[in-house]
Short mmCIF file of C-alpha atoms and ligand atoms in Angstrom, two decimals:
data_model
loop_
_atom_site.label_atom_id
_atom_site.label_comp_id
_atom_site.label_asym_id
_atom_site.label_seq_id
_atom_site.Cartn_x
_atom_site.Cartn_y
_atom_site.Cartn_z
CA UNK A 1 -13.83 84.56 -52.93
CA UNK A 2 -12.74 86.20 -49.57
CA UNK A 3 -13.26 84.37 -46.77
CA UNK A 4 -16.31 85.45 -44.33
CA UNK A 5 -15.42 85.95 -40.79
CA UNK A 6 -17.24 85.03 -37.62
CA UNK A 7 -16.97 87.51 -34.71
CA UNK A 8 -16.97 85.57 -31.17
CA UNK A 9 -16.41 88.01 -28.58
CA UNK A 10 -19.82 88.35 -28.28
CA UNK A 11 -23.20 85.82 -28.34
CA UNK A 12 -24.06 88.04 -31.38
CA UNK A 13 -21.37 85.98 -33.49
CA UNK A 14 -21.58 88.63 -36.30
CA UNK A 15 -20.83 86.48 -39.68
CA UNK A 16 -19.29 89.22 -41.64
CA UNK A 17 -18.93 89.62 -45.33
CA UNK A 18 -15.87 91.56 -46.60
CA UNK A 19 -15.94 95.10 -45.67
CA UNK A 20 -19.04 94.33 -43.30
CA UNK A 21 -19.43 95.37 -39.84
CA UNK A 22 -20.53 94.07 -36.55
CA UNK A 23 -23.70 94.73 -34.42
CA UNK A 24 -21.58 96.92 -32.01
CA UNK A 25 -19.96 98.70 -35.19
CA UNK A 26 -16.60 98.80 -34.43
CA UNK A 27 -15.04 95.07 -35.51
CA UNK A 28 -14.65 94.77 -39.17
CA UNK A 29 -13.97 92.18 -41.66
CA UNK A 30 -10.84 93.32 -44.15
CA UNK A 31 -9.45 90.82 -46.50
CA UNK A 32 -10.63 88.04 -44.72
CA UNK A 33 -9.45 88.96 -41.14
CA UNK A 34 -11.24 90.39 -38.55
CA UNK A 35 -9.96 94.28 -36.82
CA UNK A 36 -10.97 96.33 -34.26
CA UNK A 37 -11.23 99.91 -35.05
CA UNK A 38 -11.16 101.25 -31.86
CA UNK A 39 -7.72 100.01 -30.20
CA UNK A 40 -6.06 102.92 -28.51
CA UNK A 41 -8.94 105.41 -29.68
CA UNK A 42 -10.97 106.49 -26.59
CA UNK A 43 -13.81 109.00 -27.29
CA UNK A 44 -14.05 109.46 -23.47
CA UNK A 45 -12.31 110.02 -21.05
CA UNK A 46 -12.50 111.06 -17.41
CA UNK A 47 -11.64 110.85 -13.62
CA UNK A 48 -14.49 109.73 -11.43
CA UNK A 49 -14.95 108.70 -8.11
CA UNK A 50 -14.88 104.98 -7.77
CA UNK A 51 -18.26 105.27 -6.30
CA UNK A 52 -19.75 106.39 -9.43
CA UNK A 53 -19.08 102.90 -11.01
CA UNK A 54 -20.80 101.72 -8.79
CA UNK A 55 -18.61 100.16 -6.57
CA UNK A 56 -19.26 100.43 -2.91
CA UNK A 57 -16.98 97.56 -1.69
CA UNK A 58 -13.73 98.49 -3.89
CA UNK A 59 -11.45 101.56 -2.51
CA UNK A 60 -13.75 104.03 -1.15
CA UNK A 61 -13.14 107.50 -2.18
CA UNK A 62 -10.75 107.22 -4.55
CA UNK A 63 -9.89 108.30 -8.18
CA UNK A 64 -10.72 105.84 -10.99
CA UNK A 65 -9.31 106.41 -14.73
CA UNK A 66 -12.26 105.54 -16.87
CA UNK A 67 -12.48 105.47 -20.41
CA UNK A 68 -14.39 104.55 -23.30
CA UNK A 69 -14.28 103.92 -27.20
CA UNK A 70 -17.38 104.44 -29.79
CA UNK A 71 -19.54 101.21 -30.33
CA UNK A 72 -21.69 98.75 -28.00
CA UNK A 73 -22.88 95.00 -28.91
CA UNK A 74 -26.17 96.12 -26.90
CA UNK A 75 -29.51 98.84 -28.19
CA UNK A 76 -30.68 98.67 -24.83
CA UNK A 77 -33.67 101.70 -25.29
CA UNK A 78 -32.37 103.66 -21.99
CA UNK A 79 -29.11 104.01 -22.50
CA UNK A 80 -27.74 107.25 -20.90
CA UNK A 81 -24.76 107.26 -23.62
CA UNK A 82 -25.79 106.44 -26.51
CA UNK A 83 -24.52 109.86 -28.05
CA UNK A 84 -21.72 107.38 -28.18
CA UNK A 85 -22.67 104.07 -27.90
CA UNK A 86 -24.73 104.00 -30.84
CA UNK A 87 -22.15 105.69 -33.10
CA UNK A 88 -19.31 104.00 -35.31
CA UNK A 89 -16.15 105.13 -34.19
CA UNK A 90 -16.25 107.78 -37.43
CA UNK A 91 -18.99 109.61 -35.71
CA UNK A 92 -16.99 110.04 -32.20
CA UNK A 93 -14.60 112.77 -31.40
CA UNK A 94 -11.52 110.45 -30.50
CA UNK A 95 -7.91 111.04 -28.82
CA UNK A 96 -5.00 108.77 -29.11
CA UNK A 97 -4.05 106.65 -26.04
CA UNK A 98 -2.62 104.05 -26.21
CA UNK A 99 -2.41 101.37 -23.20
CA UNK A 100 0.91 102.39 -21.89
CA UNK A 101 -0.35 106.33 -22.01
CA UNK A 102 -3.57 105.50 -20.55
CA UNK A 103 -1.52 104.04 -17.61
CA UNK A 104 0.66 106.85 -17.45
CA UNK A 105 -1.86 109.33 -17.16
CA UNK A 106 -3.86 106.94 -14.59
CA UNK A 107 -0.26 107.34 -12.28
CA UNK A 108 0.07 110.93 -13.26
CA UNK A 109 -3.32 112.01 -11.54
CA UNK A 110 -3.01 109.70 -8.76
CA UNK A 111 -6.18 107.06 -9.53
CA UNK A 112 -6.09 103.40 -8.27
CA UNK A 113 -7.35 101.67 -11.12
CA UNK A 114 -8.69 101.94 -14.42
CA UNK A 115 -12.18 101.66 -15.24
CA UNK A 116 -13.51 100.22 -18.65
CA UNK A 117 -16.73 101.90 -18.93
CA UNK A 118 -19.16 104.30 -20.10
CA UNK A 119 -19.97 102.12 -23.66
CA UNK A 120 -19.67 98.57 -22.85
CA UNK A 121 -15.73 97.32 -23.29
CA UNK A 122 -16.39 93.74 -24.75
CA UNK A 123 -16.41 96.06 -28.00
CA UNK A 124 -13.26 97.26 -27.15
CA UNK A 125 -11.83 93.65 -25.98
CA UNK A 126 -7.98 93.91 -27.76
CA UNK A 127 -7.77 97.70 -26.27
CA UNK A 128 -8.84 96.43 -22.72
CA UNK A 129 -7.07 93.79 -22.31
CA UNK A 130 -3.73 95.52 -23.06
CA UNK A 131 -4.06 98.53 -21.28
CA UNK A 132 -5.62 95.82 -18.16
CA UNK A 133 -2.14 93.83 -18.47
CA UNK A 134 0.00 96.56 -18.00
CA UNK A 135 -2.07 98.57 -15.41
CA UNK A 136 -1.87 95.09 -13.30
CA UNK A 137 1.86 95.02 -13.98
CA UNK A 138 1.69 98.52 -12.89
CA UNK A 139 -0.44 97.82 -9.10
CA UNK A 140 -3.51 99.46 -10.49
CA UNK A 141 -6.88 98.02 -9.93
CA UNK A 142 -8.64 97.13 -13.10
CA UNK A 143 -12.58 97.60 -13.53
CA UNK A 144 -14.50 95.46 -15.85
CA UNK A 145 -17.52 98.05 -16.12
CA UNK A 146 -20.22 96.20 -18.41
CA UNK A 147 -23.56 94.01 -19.17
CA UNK A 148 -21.08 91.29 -19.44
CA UNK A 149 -22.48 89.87 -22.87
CA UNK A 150 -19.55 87.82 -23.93
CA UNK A 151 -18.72 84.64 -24.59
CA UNK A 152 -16.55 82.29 -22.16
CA UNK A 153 -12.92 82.01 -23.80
CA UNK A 154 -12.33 85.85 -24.14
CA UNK A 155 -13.59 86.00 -20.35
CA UNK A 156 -11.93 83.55 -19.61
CA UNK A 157 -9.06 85.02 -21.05
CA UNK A 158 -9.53 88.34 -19.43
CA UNK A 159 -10.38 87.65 -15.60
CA UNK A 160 -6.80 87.12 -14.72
CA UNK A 161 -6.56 90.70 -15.18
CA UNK A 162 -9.12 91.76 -14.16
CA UNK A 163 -9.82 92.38 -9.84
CA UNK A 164 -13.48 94.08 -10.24
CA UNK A 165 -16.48 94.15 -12.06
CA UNK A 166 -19.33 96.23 -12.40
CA UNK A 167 -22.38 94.44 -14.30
CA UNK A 168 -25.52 95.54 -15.38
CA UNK A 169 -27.64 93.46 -14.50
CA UNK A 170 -30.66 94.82 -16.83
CA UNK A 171 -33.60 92.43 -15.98
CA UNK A 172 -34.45 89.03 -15.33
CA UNK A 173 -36.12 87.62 -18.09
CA UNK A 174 -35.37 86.73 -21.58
CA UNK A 175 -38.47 88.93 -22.86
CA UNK A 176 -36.88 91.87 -21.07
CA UNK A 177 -33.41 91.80 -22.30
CA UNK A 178 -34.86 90.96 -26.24
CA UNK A 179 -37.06 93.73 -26.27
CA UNK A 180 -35.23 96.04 -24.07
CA UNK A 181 -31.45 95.69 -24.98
CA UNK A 182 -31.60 93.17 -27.90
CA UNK A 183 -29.53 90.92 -26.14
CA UNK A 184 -30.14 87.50 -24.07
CA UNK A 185 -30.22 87.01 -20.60
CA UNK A 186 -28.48 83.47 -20.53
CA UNK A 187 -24.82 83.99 -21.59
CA UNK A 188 -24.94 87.08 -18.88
CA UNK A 189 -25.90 85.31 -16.08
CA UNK A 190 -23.14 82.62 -17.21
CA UNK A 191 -20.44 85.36 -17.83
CA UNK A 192 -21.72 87.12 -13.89
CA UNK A 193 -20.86 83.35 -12.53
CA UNK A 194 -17.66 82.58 -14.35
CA UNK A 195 -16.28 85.70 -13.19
CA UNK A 196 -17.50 85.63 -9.26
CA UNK A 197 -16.13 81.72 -10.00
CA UNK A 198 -12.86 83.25 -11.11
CA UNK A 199 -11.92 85.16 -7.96
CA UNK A 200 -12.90 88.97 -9.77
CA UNK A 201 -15.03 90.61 -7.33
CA UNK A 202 -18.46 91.55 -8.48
CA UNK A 203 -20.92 94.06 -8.04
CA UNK A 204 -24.22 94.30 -9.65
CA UNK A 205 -26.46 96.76 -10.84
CA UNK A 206 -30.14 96.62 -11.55
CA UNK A 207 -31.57 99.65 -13.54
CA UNK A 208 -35.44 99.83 -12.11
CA UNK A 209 -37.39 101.21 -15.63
CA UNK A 210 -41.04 102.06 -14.28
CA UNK A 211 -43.66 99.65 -16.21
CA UNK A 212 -40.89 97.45 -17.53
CA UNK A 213 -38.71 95.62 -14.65
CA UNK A 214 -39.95 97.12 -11.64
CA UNK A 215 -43.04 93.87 -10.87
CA UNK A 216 -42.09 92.74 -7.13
CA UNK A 217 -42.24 89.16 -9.07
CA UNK A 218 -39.01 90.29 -11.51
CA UNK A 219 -37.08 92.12 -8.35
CA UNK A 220 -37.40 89.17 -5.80
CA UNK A 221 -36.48 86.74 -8.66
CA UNK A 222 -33.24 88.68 -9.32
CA UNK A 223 -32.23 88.97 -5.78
CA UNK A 224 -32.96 85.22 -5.30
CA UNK A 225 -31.04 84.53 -8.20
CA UNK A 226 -28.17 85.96 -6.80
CA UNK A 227 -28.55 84.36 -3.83
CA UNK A 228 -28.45 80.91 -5.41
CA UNK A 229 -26.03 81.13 -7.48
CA UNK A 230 -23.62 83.95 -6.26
CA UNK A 231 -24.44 83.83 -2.39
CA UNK A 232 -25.38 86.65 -0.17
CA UNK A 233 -22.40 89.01 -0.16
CA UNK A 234 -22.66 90.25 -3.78
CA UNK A 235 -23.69 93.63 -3.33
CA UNK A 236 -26.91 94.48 -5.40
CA UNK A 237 -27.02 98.43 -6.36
CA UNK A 238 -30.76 99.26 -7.60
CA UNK A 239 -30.55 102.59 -9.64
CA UNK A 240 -33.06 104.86 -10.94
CA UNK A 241 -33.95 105.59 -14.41
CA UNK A 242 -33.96 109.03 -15.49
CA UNK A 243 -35.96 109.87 -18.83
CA UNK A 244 -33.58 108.92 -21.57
CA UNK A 245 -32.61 108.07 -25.24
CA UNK A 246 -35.97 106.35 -26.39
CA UNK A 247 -37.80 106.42 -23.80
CA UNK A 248 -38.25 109.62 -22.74
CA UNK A 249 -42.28 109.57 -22.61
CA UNK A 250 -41.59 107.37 -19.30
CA UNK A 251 -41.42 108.60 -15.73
CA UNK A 252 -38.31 108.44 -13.51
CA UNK A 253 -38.25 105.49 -11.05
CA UNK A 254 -40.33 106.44 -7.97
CA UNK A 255 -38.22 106.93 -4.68
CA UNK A 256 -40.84 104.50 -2.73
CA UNK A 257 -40.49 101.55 -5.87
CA UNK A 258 -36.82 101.90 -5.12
CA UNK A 259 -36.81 101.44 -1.54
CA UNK A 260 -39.66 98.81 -1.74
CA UNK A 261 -36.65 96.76 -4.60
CA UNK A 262 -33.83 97.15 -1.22
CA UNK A 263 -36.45 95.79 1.06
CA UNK A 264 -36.96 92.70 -1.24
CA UNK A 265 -33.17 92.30 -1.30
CA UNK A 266 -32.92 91.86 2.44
CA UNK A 267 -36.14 90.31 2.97
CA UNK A 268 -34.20 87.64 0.74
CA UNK A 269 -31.08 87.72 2.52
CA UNK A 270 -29.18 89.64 0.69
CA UNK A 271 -26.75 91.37 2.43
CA UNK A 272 -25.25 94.55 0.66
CA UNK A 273 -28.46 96.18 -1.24
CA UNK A 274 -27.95 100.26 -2.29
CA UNK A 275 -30.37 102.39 -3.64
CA UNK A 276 -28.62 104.74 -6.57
CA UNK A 277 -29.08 108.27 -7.53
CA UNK A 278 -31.24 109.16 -4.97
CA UNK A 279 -28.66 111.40 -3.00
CA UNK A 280 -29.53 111.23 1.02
CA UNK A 281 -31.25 107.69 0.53
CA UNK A 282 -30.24 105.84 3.67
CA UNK A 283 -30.18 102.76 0.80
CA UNK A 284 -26.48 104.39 -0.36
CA UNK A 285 -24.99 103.65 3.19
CA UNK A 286 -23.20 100.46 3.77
CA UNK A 287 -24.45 98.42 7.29
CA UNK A 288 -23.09 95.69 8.88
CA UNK A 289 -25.25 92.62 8.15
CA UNK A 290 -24.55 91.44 11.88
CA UNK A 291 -25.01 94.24 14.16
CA UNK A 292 -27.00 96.61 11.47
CA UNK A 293 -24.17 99.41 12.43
CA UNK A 294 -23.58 102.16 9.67
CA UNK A 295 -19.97 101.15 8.34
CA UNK A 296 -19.89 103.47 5.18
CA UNK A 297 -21.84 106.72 5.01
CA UNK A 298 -22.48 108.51 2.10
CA UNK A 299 -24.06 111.02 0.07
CA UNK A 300 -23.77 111.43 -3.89
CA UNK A 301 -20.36 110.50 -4.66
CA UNK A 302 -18.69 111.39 -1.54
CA UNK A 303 -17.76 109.41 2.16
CA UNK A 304 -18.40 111.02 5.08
CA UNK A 305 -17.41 108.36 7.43
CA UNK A 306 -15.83 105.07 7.27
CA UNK A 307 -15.93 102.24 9.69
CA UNK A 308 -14.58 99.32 8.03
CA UNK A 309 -10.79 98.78 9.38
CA UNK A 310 -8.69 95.95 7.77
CA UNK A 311 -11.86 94.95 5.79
CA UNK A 312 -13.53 94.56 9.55
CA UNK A 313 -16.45 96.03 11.17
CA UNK A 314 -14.86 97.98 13.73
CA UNK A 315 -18.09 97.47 15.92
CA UNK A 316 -18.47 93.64 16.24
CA UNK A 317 -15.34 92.31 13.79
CA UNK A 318 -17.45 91.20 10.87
CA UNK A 319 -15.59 90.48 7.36
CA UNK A 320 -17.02 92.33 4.92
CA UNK A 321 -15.80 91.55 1.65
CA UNK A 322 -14.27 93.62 -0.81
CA UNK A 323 -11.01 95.18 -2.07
CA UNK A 324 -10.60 97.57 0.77
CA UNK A 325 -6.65 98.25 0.23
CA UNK B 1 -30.86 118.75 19.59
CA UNK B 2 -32.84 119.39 16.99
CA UNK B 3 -30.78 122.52 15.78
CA UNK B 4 -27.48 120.69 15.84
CA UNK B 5 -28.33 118.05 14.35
CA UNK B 6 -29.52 120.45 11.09
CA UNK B 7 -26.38 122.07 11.49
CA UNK B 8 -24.33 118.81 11.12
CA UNK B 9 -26.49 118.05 7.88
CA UNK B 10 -25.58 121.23 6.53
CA UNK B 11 -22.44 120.52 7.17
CA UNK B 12 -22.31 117.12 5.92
CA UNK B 13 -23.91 118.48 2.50
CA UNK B 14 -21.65 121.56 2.10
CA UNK B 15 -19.16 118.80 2.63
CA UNK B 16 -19.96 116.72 0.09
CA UNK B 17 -20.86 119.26 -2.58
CA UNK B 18 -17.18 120.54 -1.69
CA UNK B 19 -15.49 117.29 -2.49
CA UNK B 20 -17.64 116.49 -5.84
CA UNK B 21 -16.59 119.78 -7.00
CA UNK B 22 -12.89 118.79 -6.54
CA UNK B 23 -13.42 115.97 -8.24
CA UNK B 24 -14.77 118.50 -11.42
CA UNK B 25 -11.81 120.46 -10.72
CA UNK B 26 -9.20 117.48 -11.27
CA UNK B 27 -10.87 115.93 -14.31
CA UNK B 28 -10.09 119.16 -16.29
CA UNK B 29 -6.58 118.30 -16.30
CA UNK B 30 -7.40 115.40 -18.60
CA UNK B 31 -8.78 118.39 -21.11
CA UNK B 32 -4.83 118.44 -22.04
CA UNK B 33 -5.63 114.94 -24.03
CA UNK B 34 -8.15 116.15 -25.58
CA UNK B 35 -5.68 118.67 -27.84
CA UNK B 36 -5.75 116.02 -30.58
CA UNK B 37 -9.08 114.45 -31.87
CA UNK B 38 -9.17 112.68 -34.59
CA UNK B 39 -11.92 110.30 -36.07
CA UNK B 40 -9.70 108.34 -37.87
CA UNK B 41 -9.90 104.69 -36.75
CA UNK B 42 -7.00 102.76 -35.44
CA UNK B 43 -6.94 99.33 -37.14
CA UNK B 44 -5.78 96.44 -34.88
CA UNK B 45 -6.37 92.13 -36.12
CA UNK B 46 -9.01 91.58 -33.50
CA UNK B 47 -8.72 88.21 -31.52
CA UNK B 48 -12.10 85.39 -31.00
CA UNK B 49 -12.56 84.96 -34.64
CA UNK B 50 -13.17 82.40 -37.01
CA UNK B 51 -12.64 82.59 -40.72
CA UNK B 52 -15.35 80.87 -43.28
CA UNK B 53 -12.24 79.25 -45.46
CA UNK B 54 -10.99 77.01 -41.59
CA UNK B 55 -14.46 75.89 -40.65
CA UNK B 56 -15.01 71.73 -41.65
CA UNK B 57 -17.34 71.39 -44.83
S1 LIG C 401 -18.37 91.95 -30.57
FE1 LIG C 401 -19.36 93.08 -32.25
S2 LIG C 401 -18.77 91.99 -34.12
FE2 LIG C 401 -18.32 90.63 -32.39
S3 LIG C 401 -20.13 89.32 -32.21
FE3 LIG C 401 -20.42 91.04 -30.80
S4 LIG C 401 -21.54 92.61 -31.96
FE4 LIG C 401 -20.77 91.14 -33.44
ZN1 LIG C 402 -20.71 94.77 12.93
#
């Protein structure tokens, strides 16, 4: 009898009978060994700004390589790509690129780093962590875009490579991330502290869904959870939901819930909390948390003005962390 | 005052409409890539696994 495998990339831990798949649907179990289908097969691929990630605190205004492959180890019910999430890589219109191209073509159209996005790369672990070696070898800037649902020896595996993360952040409550994402809240909050523990530097993201996540109770819990455990200078990015994948009866997250959620985050002393997708918001600016001075102005994607010199307020001489250069 | 400081905010919007759209502009070079899809899946040995026939009992 063939062996069965046990996936444990993720806190799934798929136990896979021959020819079987895993939740994400893109690690397989052939003659007793366990593939990925999806190494050096993105089904997306673009240049965005770096701002798009988000990333606020990471090389402002410039180009990031960003790239996906089929699959996800998450159902979260909002997802705003699951045209390609929720497919096996079958179902996926995919290109060869394989890591060295994929750094080729980052240094071809001038980006800084290389963002692992878009789907959620824990399904695409053996891929990423190539293509993150040689980038590094390379001086690109590697971004770990994801809900960060993986277990500790892969991460710990990766985060040498690794200088940024972007993690969803999706609620704070176990109810919320079973019903919501089919997932667990636990192992992410571990995986968001091994990583900030680690040296990568983090920035999270907190999709507000209206009638779901969006109790003053669930927001001030978050931010003081990052407060605890992270400290004050993790920037918090609260974005709205826009109508999407199954749940489309809901409304989009209202402007004032959104600005009430960055209020929260300062009344708790947090000290880098944006407001996303609301273009013009003053909540997608970056302030000093000494003087209150604008350091970083912006609207959508783009910078209009930038006062942070040598990772300095250039107003009263504040650090303000982040990969600036 | 008032007048100017529309006129800046105009300005700052054209601005930044301006610069997205570049960003449009330069992703289309990536189109190139795109010249051969394929569905066919790459098969790699994937690493974080355990096998039924190495696990005690
Ligand atoms: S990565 Fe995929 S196969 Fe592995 S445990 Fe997670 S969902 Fe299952
Ligand atoms: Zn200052």
């Amino acid at each position: 009898m063939l062996p069965i495998v046990e996936c444990r990339l993720c806190h799934h831990r798929c136990r896979l009978d021959e020819g079987e798949r895993g939740q994400c649907r893109v690690r397989i179990n052939l003659d007793g060994k366990l593939y990925s289908l999806v190494y050096g097969k993105p089904c997306s691929v673009h240049i965005d700004p770096i701002e798009k990630k988000p990333l606020y605190h990471v090389l402002p205004a410039s180009a990031s390589f960003s790239l996906a492959t089929a699959g996800c180890n998450l159902r979260c019910k909002f997802c705003q790509n699951w045209q390609i999430s929720q497919s096996p890589p079958e179902e996926t219109e995919n290109i060869e690129l394989p890591p060295e191209s994929v750094v080729q073509e980052a240094l071809r159209n001038h980006c800084r780093s290389i963002a692992y996005t878009y789907s959620d790369p824990v399904i695409f672990y053996e891929y990423m962590l190539d293509t993150a070696k040689l980038a590094k070898q390379n001086g690109l800037i590697n971004i770990f875009r994801t809900a960060a649902f993986i277990e500790e020896e892969p991460l710990l595996e990766l985060c040498p490579f690794i200088q940024t993360a972007s993690v969803d952040l999706k609620g704070i409550t176990e109810e919320y991330y079973e019903k919501m994402c089919a997932a667990k809240l636990e192992p992410v909050l571990q995986a968001v502290k091994i990583m900030h523990r680690q040296g990568v530097w983090v920035e999270l993201t907190n999709l507000v869904v209206p009638t779901w996540n969006d109790k003053e109770k669930d927001i001030r819990d978050l931010c003081l959870w990052i407060k605890e455990n992270l400290g004050p200078d993790v920037p918090l990015h609260f974005s709205r939901f826009w109508p999407m994948h199954q749940l489309k009866s809901l409304p989009p997250t209202p402007e004032k819930t959104l600005t009430r959620a960055r209020e929260i985050g300062l009344e708790e002393g947090l000290h880098y909390v944006y407001v996303g997708n609301i273009p013009e918001h003053e909540g997608n600016n970056t302030y000093c948390p000494k003087d209150g001075k604008l350091l970083i102005r912006r609207i959508g994607y783009s910078i209009l003005e930038n006062n942070i010199i040598d990772g300095q307020c250039k107003f009263c001489g504040t650090h303000i962390p982040g990969l600036w250069a | 005052m008032n007048d100017r400081n529309l006129s800046r905010r105009r300005l700052l919007k054209f601005l930044a409409v301006f610069f997205t759209g570049l960003f449009a502009i330069r992703w289309q070079e990536i189109i190139r890539i795109f010249s051969q899809k394929n569905t066919r899946p790459n098969l790699k040995e994937a690493k974080h696994y355990s096998r039924s026939d190495d696990m005690a009992g």
